[in-house]
CSV table of C-alpha atoms and ligand atoms in Angstrom, one decimal:
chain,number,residue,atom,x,y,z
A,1,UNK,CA,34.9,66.3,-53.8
A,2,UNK,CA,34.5,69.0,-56.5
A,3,UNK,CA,32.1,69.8,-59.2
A,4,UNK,CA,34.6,70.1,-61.4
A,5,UNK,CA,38.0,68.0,-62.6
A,6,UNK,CA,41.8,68.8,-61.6
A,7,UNK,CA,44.8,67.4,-63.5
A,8,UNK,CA,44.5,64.8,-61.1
A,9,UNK,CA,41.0,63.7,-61.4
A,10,UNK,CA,37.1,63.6,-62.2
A,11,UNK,CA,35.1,66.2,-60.3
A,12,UNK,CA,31.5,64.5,-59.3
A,13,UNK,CA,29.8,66.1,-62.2
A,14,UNK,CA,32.1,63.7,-65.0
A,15,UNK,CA,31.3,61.1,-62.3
A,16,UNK,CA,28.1,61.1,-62.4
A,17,UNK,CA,27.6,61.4,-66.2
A,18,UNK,CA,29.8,58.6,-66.7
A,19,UNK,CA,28.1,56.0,-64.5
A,20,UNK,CA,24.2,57.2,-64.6
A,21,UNK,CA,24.9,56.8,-68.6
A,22,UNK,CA,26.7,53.2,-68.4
A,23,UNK,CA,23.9,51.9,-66.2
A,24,UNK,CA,21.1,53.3,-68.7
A,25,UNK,CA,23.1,52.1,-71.7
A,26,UNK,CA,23.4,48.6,-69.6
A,27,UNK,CA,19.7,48.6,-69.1
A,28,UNK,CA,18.7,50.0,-73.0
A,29,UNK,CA,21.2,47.4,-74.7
A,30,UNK,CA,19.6,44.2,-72.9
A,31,UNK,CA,15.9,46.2,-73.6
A,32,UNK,CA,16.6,46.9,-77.2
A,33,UNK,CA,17.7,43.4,-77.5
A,34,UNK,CA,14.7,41.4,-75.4
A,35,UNK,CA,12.1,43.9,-76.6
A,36,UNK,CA,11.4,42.3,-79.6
A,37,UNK,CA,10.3,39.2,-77.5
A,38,UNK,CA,7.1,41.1,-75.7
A,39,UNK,CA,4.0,40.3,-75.6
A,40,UNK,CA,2.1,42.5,-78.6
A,41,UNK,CA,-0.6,44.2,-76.0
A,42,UNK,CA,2.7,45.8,-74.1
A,43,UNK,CA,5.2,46.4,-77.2
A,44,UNK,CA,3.9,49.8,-78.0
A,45,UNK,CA,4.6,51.0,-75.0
A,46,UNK,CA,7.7,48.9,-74.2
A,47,UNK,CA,9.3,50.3,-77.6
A,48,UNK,CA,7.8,53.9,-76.4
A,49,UNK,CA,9.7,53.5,-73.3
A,50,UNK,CA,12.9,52.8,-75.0
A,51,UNK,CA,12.5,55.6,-77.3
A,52,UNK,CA,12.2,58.5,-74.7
A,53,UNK,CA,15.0,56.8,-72.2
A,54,UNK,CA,16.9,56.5,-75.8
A,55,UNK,CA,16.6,60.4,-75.6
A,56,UNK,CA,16.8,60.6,-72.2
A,57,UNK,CA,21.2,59.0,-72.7
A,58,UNK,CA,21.0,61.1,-75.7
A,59,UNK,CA,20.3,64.7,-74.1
A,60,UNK,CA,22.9,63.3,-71.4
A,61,UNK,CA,25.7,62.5,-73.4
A,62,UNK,CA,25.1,65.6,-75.1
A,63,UNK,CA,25.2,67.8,-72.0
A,64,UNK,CA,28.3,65.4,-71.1
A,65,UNK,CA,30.4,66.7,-73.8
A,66,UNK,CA,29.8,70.0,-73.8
A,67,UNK,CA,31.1,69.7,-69.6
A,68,UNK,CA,34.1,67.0,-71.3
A,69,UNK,CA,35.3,71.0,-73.2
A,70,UNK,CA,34.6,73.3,-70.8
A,71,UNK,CA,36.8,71.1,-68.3
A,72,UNK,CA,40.6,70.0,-68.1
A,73,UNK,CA,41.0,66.5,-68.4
A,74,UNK,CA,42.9,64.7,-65.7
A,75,UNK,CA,46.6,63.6,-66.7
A,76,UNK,CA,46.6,60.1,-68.1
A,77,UNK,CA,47.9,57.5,-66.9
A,78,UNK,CA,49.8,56.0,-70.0
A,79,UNK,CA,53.7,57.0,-70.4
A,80,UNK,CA,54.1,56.6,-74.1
A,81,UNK,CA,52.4,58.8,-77.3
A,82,UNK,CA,50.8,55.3,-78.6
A,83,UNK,CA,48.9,54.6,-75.3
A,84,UNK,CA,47.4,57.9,-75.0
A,85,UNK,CA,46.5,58.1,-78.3
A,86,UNK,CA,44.6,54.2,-78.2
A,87,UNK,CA,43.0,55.6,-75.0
A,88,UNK,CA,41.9,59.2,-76.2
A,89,UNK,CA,40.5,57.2,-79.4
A,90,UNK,CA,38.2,55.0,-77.5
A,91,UNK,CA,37.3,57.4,-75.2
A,92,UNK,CA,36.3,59.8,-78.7
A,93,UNK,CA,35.1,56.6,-79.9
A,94,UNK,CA,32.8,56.5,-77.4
A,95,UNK,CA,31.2,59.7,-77.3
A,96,UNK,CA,30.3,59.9,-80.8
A,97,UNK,CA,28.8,56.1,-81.2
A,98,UNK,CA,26.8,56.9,-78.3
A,99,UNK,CA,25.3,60.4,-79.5
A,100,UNK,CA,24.9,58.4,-82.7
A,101,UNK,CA,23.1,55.2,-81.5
A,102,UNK,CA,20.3,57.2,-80.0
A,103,UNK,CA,20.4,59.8,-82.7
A,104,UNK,CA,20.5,56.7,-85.6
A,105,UNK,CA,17.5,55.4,-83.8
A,106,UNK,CA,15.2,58.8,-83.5
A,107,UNK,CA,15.8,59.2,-87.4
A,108,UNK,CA,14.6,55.6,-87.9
A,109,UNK,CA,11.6,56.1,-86.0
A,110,UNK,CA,10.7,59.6,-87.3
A,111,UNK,CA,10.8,58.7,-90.5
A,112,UNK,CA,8.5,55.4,-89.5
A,113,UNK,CA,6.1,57.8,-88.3
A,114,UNK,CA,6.7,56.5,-84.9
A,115,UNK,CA,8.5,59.0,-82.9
A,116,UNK,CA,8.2,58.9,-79.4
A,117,UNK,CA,5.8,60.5,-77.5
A,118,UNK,CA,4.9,61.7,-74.3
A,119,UNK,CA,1.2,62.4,-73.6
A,120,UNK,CA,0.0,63.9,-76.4
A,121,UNK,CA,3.4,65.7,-77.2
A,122,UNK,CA,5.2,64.1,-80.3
A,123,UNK,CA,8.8,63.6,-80.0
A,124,UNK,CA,9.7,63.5,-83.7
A,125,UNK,CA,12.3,65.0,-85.9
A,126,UNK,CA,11.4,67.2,-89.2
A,127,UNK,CA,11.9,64.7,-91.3
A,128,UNK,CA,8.9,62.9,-93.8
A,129,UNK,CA,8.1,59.1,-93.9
A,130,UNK,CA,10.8,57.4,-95.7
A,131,UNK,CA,11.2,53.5,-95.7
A,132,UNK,CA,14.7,53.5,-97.4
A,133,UNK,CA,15.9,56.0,-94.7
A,134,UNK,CA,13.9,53.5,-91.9
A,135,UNK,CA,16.0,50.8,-93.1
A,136,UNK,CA,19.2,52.5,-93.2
A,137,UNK,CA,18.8,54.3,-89.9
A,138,UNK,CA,18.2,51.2,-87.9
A,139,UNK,CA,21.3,48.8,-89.5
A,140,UNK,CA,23.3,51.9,-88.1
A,141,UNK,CA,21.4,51.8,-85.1
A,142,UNK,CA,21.9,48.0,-85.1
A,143,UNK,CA,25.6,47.7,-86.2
A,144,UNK,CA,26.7,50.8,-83.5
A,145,UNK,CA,25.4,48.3,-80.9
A,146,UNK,CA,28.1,46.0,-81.5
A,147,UNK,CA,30.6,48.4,-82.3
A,148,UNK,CA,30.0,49.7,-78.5
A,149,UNK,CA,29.8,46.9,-76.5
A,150,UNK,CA,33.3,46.0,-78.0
A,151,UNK,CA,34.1,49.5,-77.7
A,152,UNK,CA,33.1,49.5,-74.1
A,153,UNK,CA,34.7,46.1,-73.0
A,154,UNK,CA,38.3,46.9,-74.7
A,155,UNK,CA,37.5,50.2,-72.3
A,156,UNK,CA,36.7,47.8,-69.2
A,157,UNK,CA,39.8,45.8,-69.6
A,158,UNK,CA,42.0,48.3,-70.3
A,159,UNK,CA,41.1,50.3,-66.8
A,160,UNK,CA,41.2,46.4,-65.1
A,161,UNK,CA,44.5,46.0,-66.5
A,162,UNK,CA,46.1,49.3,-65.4
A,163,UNK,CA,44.6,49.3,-62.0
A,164,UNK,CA,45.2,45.4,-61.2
A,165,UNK,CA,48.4,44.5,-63.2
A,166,UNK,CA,50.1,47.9,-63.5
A,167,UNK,CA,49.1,49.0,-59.8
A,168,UNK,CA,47.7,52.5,-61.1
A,169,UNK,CA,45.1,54.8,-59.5
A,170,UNK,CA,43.1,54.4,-63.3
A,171,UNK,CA,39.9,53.4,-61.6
A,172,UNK,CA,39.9,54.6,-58.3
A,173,UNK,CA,39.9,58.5,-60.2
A,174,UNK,CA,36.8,57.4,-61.6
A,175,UNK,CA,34.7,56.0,-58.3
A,176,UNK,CA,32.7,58.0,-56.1
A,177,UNK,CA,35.2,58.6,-53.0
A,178,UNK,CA,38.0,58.2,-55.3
B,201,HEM,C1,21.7,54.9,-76.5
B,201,HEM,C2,20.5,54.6,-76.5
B,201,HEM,C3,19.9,53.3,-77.2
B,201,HEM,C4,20.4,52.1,-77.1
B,201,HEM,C5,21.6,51.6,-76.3
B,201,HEM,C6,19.5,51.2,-77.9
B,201,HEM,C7,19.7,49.9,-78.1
B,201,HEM,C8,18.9,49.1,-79.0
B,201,HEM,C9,19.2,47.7,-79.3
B,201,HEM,C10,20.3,46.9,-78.7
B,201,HEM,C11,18.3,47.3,-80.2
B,201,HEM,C12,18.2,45.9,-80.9
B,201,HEM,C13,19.0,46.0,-82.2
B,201,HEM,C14,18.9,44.7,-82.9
B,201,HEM,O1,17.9,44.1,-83.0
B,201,HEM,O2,20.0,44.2,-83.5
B,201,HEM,C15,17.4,48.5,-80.5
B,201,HEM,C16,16.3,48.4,-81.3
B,201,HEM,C17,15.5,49.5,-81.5
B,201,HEM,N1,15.6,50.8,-81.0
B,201,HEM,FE1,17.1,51.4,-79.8
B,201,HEM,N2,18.5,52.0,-78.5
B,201,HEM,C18,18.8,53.3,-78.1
B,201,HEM,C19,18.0,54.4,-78.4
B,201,HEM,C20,16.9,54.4,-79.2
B,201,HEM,C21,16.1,55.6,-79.6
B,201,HEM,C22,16.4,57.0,-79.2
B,201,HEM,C23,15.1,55.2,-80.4
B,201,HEM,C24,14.0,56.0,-81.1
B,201,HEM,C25,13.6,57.2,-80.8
B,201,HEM,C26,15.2,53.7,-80.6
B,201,HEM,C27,14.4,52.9,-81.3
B,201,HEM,C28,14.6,51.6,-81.5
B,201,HEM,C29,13.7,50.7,-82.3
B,201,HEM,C30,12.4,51.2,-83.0
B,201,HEM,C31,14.3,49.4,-82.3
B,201,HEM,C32,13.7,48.2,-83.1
B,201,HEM,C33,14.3,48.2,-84.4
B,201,HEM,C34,14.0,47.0,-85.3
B,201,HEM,O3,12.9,46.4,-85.0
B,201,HEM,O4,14.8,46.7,-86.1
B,201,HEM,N3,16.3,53.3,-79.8
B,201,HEM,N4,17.8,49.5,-79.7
């Protein structure tokens, strides 16, 4: 398998970006969700831990775009102008909620004057303590949530669909020995 993608499919770099970052958005969505619900001697560092692995998908998805350009995209699968265009928006669609969602929620907590840390090293952005901005930041950070778990079922059943009802190769370009 190759590093990088053909016209006919996803080299094992695009691979791996795409399924590390679903199974750490799987596992930040159901934190960032439960979180709220932990015990106070452990939420400092539960909400410190889904801060950095917040950054973690967002220097990921970062790096992912920037290997997204300097690659050719494999051909898609749809025939017609309207189905590449709903696919190539929700694949967009996707990239920039999920830079966003990390990024909404790094504002938020830098202007809380709670930016992650690591050891002594503060993660935070230049940005002074603003409650207003604290509040806005984390409805965005709230709202994109929703906005990509619809985003990323409509994705799910679209691939399901193509690859179980119209018998194409959709998902099998995007799995490991595929
Ligand atoms: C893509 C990565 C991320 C995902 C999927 C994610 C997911 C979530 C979810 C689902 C919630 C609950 C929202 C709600 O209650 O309606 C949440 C809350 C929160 N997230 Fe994230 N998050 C991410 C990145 C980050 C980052 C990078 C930071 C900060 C550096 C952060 C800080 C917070 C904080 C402080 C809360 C609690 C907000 C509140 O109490 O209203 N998150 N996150």
């Amino acid at each position: 398998m190759s590093l990088r993608n053909s016209k006919k499919a996803y080299g094992s770099v695009a691979k791996f970006f795409h399924w590390s970052i679903f199974i750490l958005m799987l596992g930040m969505m159901a934190f960032g969700y439960l979180m709220g619900n932990i015990p106070d001697n452990y939420r400092g560092i539960a909400y410190n831990t889904h801060k950095l692995i917040g950054l973690l998908i967002l220097s990921l998805m970062v790096l992912r775009a920037w290997w997204a350009l300097i690659n050719t995209k494999p051909q898609s699968a749809h025939v017609t102008f309207l189905g590449r265009f709903s696919e190539r928006s929700v694949h967009l669609f996707l990239y920039a909620f999920i830079i966003a969602m990390p990024l909404a929620g790094w504002i938020g907590s830098s202007a809380a004057g709670r930016a992650p840390h690591l050891g002594e090293m503060i993660l935070s952005l230049p940005i002074e303590k603003n409650k207003a901005l604290v509040e806005q930041a984390f409805n965005v950070h709230a709202n994109l949530a929703l906005i990509i778990i619809f985003l990323v079922n409509l994705h799910i059943l679209a691939v399901l669909y193509h690859f179980f009802i119209k018998k194409e190769r959709t998902l099998r370009r995007m799995m490991p020995n595929g």
